[in-house]
Short mmCIF file of C-alpha atoms in Angstrom, two decimals:
data_model
loop_
_atom_site.label_atom_id
_atom_site.label_comp_id
_atom_site.label_asym_id
_atom_site.label_seq_id
_atom_site.Cartn_x
_atom_site.Cartn_y
_atom_site.Cartn_z
CA MET A 1186 247.87 154.78 171.11
CA ALA A 1187 247.33 151.04 171.33
CA GLY A 1188 247.58 149.75 174.88
CA ARG A 1189 247.42 153.18 176.47
CA PHE A 1190 244.06 154.59 175.51
CA ALA A 1191 240.75 153.03 174.47
CA PRO A 1192 240.27 153.05 170.69
CA ARG A 1193 238.40 155.97 169.19
CA PRO A 1194 234.68 155.30 168.67
CA THR A 1195 234.68 153.57 165.30
CA PRO A 1196 231.39 151.91 164.29
CA THR A 1197 232.55 148.60 165.76
CA THR A 1198 234.07 149.77 169.05
CA ALA A 1199 231.21 152.16 169.78
CA ARG A 1200 228.67 149.35 169.59
CA GLY A 1201 230.78 146.78 171.38
CA GLY A 1202 232.11 148.99 174.15
CA HIS A 1203 231.22 149.62 177.73
CA VAL A 1204 228.58 152.06 178.94
CA VAL A 1205 229.64 153.75 182.17
CA VAL A 1206 226.94 153.13 184.77
CA PRO A 1207 227.39 155.50 187.76
CA ALA A 1208 227.94 153.96 191.17
CA GLY A 1209 224.63 155.25 192.47
CA VAL A 1210 223.18 158.54 193.69
CA PRO A 1211 219.69 158.34 195.25
CA ARG A 1212 216.94 159.14 192.76
CA PRO A 1213 213.67 160.87 193.76
CA ALA A 1214 210.76 158.47 194.23
CA ALA A 1215 208.60 157.95 191.15
CA ALA A 1216 205.27 156.34 190.41
CA PRO A 1217 205.73 152.60 191.04
CA GLY A 1218 205.45 150.14 188.18
CA ARG A 1219 205.61 146.36 187.97
CA GLN A 1220 208.67 145.02 189.76
CA ARG A 1221 210.91 141.98 189.66
CA THR A 1222 214.26 140.89 191.08
CA TRP A 1223 216.69 138.37 189.64
CA THR A 1224 219.95 137.04 191.04
CA PRO A 1225 222.57 136.40 188.35
CA PRO A 1226 224.58 133.18 188.65
CA GLY A 1227 227.90 135.05 188.59
CA PRO A 1228 229.48 138.49 188.21
CA LEU A 1229 227.41 140.93 186.18
CA ASP A 1230 228.39 144.33 184.79
CA LEU A 1231 225.34 146.24 183.55
CA GLY A 1232 227.45 148.55 181.43
CA LEU A 1233 229.11 145.65 179.62
CA VAL A 1234 225.97 143.57 179.17
CA LEU A 1235 223.61 146.31 178.00
CA GLY A 1236 226.18 148.64 176.42
CA PRO A 1237 225.81 147.21 172.87
CA LEU A 1238 222.12 148.22 172.93
CA ARG A 1239 222.94 151.92 173.18
CA ARG A 1240 223.16 153.75 169.84
CA GLY A 1241 225.22 156.74 170.85
CA PRO A 1242 225.34 158.88 174.02
CA ALA A 1243 222.04 160.61 173.14
CA ASP A 1244 220.10 157.46 172.20
CA PRO A 1245 216.45 158.28 173.04
CA THR A 1246 215.73 154.61 173.84
CA PHE A 1247 218.60 154.13 176.32
CA ARG A 1248 219.80 156.02 179.38
CA ALA A 1249 222.25 155.41 182.24
CA THR A 1250 221.35 157.62 185.22
CA PRO A 1251 223.38 158.83 188.23
CA ASP A 1252 221.52 156.47 190.60
CA GLY A 1253 223.21 153.49 188.94
CA SER A 1254 220.20 152.48 186.83
CA VAL A 1255 219.97 151.64 183.15
CA TRP A 1256 216.71 152.61 181.42
CA ARG A 1257 215.45 151.12 178.15
CA ALA A 1258 212.38 152.02 176.12
CA SER A 1259 211.26 149.16 173.87
CA ARG A 1260 208.40 148.19 171.58
CA THR A 1261 207.46 144.71 172.75
CA PRO A 1262 204.93 142.24 171.29
CA LEU A 1263 202.48 143.59 173.91
CA GLY A 1264 203.15 147.25 173.16
CA PRO A 1265 205.54 149.99 174.28
CA GLY A 1266 207.27 149.63 177.63
CA THR A 1267 209.98 151.18 179.76
CA LEU A 1268 212.39 149.10 181.84
CA ARG A 1269 214.68 150.30 184.62
CA VAL A 1270 217.38 147.92 185.85
CA ALA A 1271 219.86 148.42 188.70
CA LEU A 1272 222.26 146.13 190.58
CA ARG A 1273 221.99 146.19 194.37
CA ASP A 1274 224.28 143.86 196.35
CA GLY A 1275 224.56 141.46 193.44
CA VAL A 1276 220.81 141.35 192.77
CA ALA A 1277 219.22 142.84 189.66
CA GLU A 1278 216.24 144.98 190.62
CA ALA A 1279 213.90 145.85 187.75
CA GLU A 1280 210.81 147.99 187.38
CA ALA A 1281 208.72 148.43 184.25
CA TRP A 1282 205.88 150.58 182.99
CA GLY A 1283 203.48 150.56 180.06
CA PRO A 1284 201.60 147.85 178.13
CA GLY A 1285 204.88 146.00 177.54
CA ALA A 1286 205.94 146.01 181.20
CA GLU A 1287 205.05 142.37 181.91
CA TRP A 1288 206.87 141.17 178.78
CA LEU A 1289 209.99 143.17 179.65
CA LEU A 1290 210.11 141.72 183.17
CA ASP A 1291 209.59 138.18 181.87
CA GLN A 1292 212.57 138.71 179.55
CA LEU A 1293 214.78 140.25 182.25
CA PRO A 1294 217.04 137.21 182.89
CA GLU A 1295 217.69 136.74 179.16
CA LEU A 1296 218.34 140.46 178.74
CA LEU A 1297 221.00 140.18 181.45
CA GLY A 1298 222.63 137.10 179.95
CA SER A 1299 221.01 134.16 181.72
CA LEU A 1300 221.20 132.05 178.53
CA ASP A 1301 224.83 132.95 177.96
CA ASP A 1302 227.56 130.62 179.20
CA PRO A 1303 230.82 132.54 179.77
CA ASP A 1304 232.47 129.38 181.11
CA ALA A 1305 232.23 127.83 177.63
CA PHE A 1306 234.84 130.31 176.46
CA GLU A 1307 238.50 129.27 176.60
CA PRO A 1308 241.04 132.03 175.85
CA ARG A 1309 243.76 131.05 173.36
CA HIS A 1310 245.74 134.28 173.46
CA ARG A 1311 247.27 136.15 176.37
CA LEU A 1312 245.60 139.41 175.38
CA VAL A 1313 242.17 137.76 175.27
CA ALA A 1314 242.75 136.01 178.59
CA LEU A 1315 243.77 139.29 180.22
CA ALA A 1316 240.71 141.09 178.81
CA ARG A 1317 238.46 138.36 180.15
CA HIS A 1318 240.12 138.53 183.56
CA ARG A 1319 239.58 142.28 183.69
CA ARG A 1320 235.93 142.02 182.59
CA PRO A 1321 234.42 139.19 184.64
CA GLY A 1322 230.94 140.73 184.40
CA LEU A 1323 230.67 140.37 180.62
CA ARG A 1324 227.63 138.41 179.49
CA LEU A 1325 225.96 138.50 176.08
CA THR A 1326 222.51 140.05 176.16
CA ARG A 1327 219.49 138.57 174.38
CA THR A 1328 216.70 141.10 173.81
CA GLY A 1329 214.25 138.77 172.03
CA LEU A 1330 213.41 141.65 169.67
CA VAL A 1331 214.66 141.71 166.08
CA LEU A 1332 213.45 144.98 164.59
CA GLU A 1333 214.80 147.23 167.35
CA SER A 1334 218.33 146.00 166.55
CA LEU A 1335 217.85 145.60 162.81
CA ILE A 1336 216.73 149.15 161.98
CA PRO A 1337 219.63 150.99 163.69
CA SER A 1338 222.03 148.45 162.17
CA ILE A 1339 220.71 149.32 158.72
CA LEU A 1340 221.19 153.01 159.52
CA GLU A 1341 224.84 152.25 160.36
CA GLN A 1342 225.60 150.73 156.95
CA LYS A 1343 228.61 152.42 155.28
CA VAL A 1344 228.41 155.72 157.17
CA THR A 1345 230.22 157.19 160.16
CA THR A 1346 229.03 156.43 163.65
CA ASP A 1347 227.98 160.03 164.23
CA GLU A 1348 225.82 160.06 161.09
CA ALA A 1349 224.06 156.83 162.03
CA TYR A 1350 223.47 157.87 165.64
CA ARG A 1351 222.12 161.25 164.56
CA ALA A 1352 219.68 159.62 162.12
CA TRP A 1353 218.43 157.17 164.76
CA ARG A 1354 218.03 159.96 167.32
CA LEU A 1355 216.12 162.31 164.99
CA LEU A 1356 213.80 159.65 163.58
CA VAL A 1357 212.94 158.05 166.92
CA ARG A 1358 212.26 161.38 168.60
CA LYS A 1359 210.09 162.65 165.75
CA PHE A 1360 208.14 159.52 164.90
CA GLY A 1361 208.36 157.44 168.07
CA GLU A 1362 206.25 157.95 171.18
CA PRO A 1363 207.28 159.12 174.66
CA ALA A 1364 208.43 156.26 176.86
CA PRO A 1365 205.78 155.13 179.38
CA GLY A 1366 206.27 155.82 183.08
CA PRO A 1367 208.71 158.16 184.83
CA ALA A 1368 211.50 157.70 182.27
CA PRO A 1369 214.29 160.30 182.18
CA GLY A 1370 213.61 163.27 179.94
CA ARG A 1371 213.16 162.84 176.18
CA MET A 1372 213.20 159.03 176.19
CA HIS A 1373 211.14 157.57 173.36
CA VAL A 1374 209.98 154.18 172.14
CA MET A 1375 210.98 153.51 168.54
CA PRO A 1376 208.19 153.83 165.92
CA ALA A 1377 205.91 150.92 165.07
CA PRO A 1378 206.53 149.19 161.72
CA ARG A 1379 203.61 150.99 160.05
CA THR A 1380 204.93 154.34 161.28
CA TRP A 1381 208.36 153.62 159.77
CA ALA A 1382 206.61 152.81 156.49
CA LEU A 1383 204.82 156.18 156.50
CA ILE A 1384 207.87 158.42 157.11
CA PRO A 1385 207.99 160.95 154.25
CA SER A 1386 210.99 160.93 151.96
CA TRP A 1387 212.00 164.44 153.01
CA ASP A 1388 212.29 163.38 156.67
CA TRP A 1389 214.63 160.54 155.72
CA HIS A 1390 216.65 163.15 153.81
CA ARG A 1391 216.70 165.61 156.73
CA ALA A 1392 217.95 162.83 159.00
CA GLY A 1393 220.82 162.18 156.58
CA VAL A 1394 219.55 158.77 155.45
CA ASP A 1395 220.14 158.03 151.78
CA ASN A 1396 217.57 156.29 149.62
CA LYS A 1397 219.34 152.92 149.73
CA ARG A 1398 219.20 152.61 153.53
CA ALA A 1399 215.70 154.08 153.74
CA SER A 1400 214.45 151.61 151.12
CA THR A 1401 215.99 148.70 153.01
CA ILE A 1402 214.20 149.75 156.20
CA LEU A 1403 210.91 150.08 154.31
CA ARG A 1404 211.32 146.58 152.87
CA ALA A 1405 212.09 145.21 156.34
CA VAL A 1406 209.11 146.77 158.12
CA ARG A 1407 206.74 145.43 155.46
CA VAL A 1408 207.65 141.91 156.64
CA ALA A 1409 208.22 142.86 160.28
CA ALA A 1410 206.13 139.98 161.66
CA ARG A 1411 208.12 137.41 159.69
CA LEU A 1412 211.41 138.93 160.81
CA GLU A 1413 210.36 138.95 164.46
CA GLN A 1414 209.60 135.23 164.18
CA ALA A 1415 213.32 134.72 163.58
CA VAL A 1416 213.85 135.17 167.32
CA GLY A 1417 212.77 131.55 167.77
CA MET A 1418 215.38 130.29 165.30
CA GLU A 1419 219.02 129.43 165.71
CA PRO A 1420 221.24 132.46 164.97
CA ALA A 1421 222.47 131.11 161.60
CA GLU A 1422 218.90 130.44 160.46
CA ALA A 1423 217.80 133.85 161.73
CA GLN A 1424 220.57 135.53 159.74
CA ALA A 1425 219.51 133.66 156.61
CA ARG A 1426 215.94 134.89 157.05
CA LEU A 1427 217.05 138.49 157.54
CA GLU A 1428 219.28 138.35 154.47
CA VAL A 1429 216.30 137.44 152.28
CA VAL A 1430 215.38 141.15 152.49
CA PRO A 1431 217.30 143.05 149.76
CA GLY A 1432 219.81 145.43 151.33
CA ILE A 1433 220.43 143.24 154.41
CA GLY A 1434 223.72 141.39 154.19
CA PRO A 1435 225.98 139.41 156.54
CA TRP A 1436 227.24 142.54 158.34
CA THR A 1437 223.74 143.77 159.21
CA SER A 1438 222.33 140.35 160.08
CA ALA A 1439 225.27 139.56 162.39
CA GLU A 1440 224.99 142.91 164.17
CA THR A 1441 221.29 142.16 164.70
CA VAL A 1442 221.45 138.59 166.02
CA GLN A 1443 224.32 139.46 168.34
CA ARG A 1444 221.75 141.52 170.25
CA SER A 1445 218.42 139.83 169.55
CA HIS A 1446 219.72 136.27 170.06
CA GLY A 1447 222.82 136.74 172.22
CA ALA A 1448 224.69 134.91 169.43
CA ALA A 1449 228.14 134.07 170.80
CA ASP A 1450 229.51 132.90 167.45
CA SER A 1451 228.04 135.46 165.01
CA VAL A 1452 231.17 137.39 164.15
CA THR A 1453 230.73 140.59 162.13
CA VAL A 1454 232.18 140.36 158.62
CA GLY A 1455 232.35 143.24 156.17
CA ASP A 1456 233.26 145.76 158.88
CA LEU A 1457 235.65 148.56 158.01
CA HIS A 1458 237.66 148.37 161.24
CA LEU A 1459 237.15 145.00 162.96
CA PRO A 1460 239.47 142.84 160.78
CA GLY A 1461 242.37 145.27 161.27
CA ILE A 1462 241.79 145.45 165.02
CA VAL A 1463 241.58 141.66 165.42
CA GLY A 1464 244.54 141.13 163.09
CA TYR A 1465 246.67 143.68 164.92
CA ALA A 1466 245.76 142.35 168.37
CA LEU A 1467 246.34 138.67 167.62
CA ALA A 1468 249.01 138.70 164.90
CA GLY A 1469 250.35 142.24 164.57
CA ASP A 1470 248.68 142.52 161.14
CA ARG A 1471 246.86 145.82 160.85
CA ASP A 1472 245.98 145.12 157.20
CA ALA A 1473 244.08 141.90 157.89
CA ASP A 1474 240.90 141.34 155.89
CA ASP A 1475 237.84 139.25 156.73
CA SER A 1476 239.45 135.96 155.68
CA VAL A 1477 242.49 136.59 157.91
CA MET A 1478 240.25 137.65 160.80
CA LEU A 1479 238.13 134.52 160.51
CA SER A 1480 241.28 132.39 160.39
CA LEU A 1481 242.63 134.04 163.55
CA LEU A 1482 239.29 133.55 165.31
CA GLN A 1483 238.96 129.91 164.24
CA PRO A 1484 240.32 128.62 167.61
CA TYR A 1485 237.28 130.32 169.18
CA ALA A 1486 234.73 128.55 166.98
CA GLY A 1487 231.38 128.74 168.75
CA GLN A 1488 232.51 131.82 170.68
CA ARG A 1489 233.96 134.07 167.97
CA HIS A 1490 231.75 137.05 168.74
CA ARG A 1491 232.75 136.94 172.42
CA ALA A 1492 236.42 136.73 171.43
CA ALA A 1493 236.06 139.75 169.13
CA ARG A 1494 234.23 141.65 171.86
CA LEU A 1495 237.01 140.98 174.36
CA ILE A 1496 239.61 142.10 171.83
CA LEU A 1497 237.72 145.38 171.37
CA LEU A 1498 237.46 145.84 175.13
CA SER A 1499 241.19 145.22 175.54
CA GLY A 1500 241.93 148.59 173.91
CA CYS A 1501 244.58 147.06 171.67
CA ALA A 1502 244.09 148.74 168.31
CA PRO A 1503 246.50 149.84 165.56
CA PRO A 1504 247.53 153.51 165.73
CA ARG A 1505 245.82 155.69 163.17
CA ARG A 1506 247.79 156.56 160.07
CA ALA A 1507 245.22 158.55 158.07
CA PRO A 1508 242.57 161.20 158.73
CA ARG A 1509 239.23 159.97 159.99
CA MET A 1510 236.45 159.40 157.48
CA ARG A 1511 234.76 162.69 156.66
CA ARG A 1512 231.30 163.14 158.10
CA GLY A 1513 228.68 163.83 155.47
CA ASP A 1514 225.17 165.21 155.88
CA ILE A 1515 222.88 164.83 152.89
CA GLY A 1516 220.23 166.71 154.84
CA ARG A 1517 222.13 169.91 154.07
CA LEU A 1518 221.91 169.38 150.31
#
């Protein structure tokens, strides 16, 4: 119920939630990689900052381990790489392996929110102010990688969270490559653009991905280099470039730049749940649509994504009044 329990993992809350990073149990020594430390300018919560990058609890590219570390396997401009990040006495300690190790360490501050400015946000509602007070370590991550956020966002179009996460897991494990270095078991780097383009139609089907979403991914990977160039653009311009690809609309482009650019104002429109959650939290209107949501978030212009994220983290959501959306699996047909 709203205010007592966290909302069930709808597509929006699952992506915008908080990954639980254990306090820290010593981990056996592993082969050393390249290392770097970085001291954040303020409070930092790894679970809050990196949580939106996890696509489900069994995401093969993301892992939170009992020693308090967060592991990510990424395909960088220099090749595949594995990054391990942990907080020790307020200092971020990172280690990386693989051809992309140097790139991942160079990007570490941005990944942990160095370009984000939480002080620019001014709460206008008591609920938002309380959520911010309770989550002082929230910063918006910037991965600097477009495709690794775009493809799973396409998989999440108009299906349940479980279906999308299952598809991502199956495709990455089958067509990706094992993460470099001593990564926890079964971690994989997502496939290269050419590999995505060569996935047979029957494997898309077995993963539960319909032809519309598969075709959108195929169109995107054919222009992967042009899409990755969008990382150097302003978020609005980057969204416009992504939406040139048929099948990519405002929902998908916003979900992408929120992660690739750390876009504080790119609010997700077209979501099944977010307008009702925002409307209920700020105005008691569980039937709010996108126009009402945008009107309610107008006082946060420039920081609307952060405001929506804090509302999701507050746990204030309308009680359910209908059965959950049925999970389908076209792979069984």
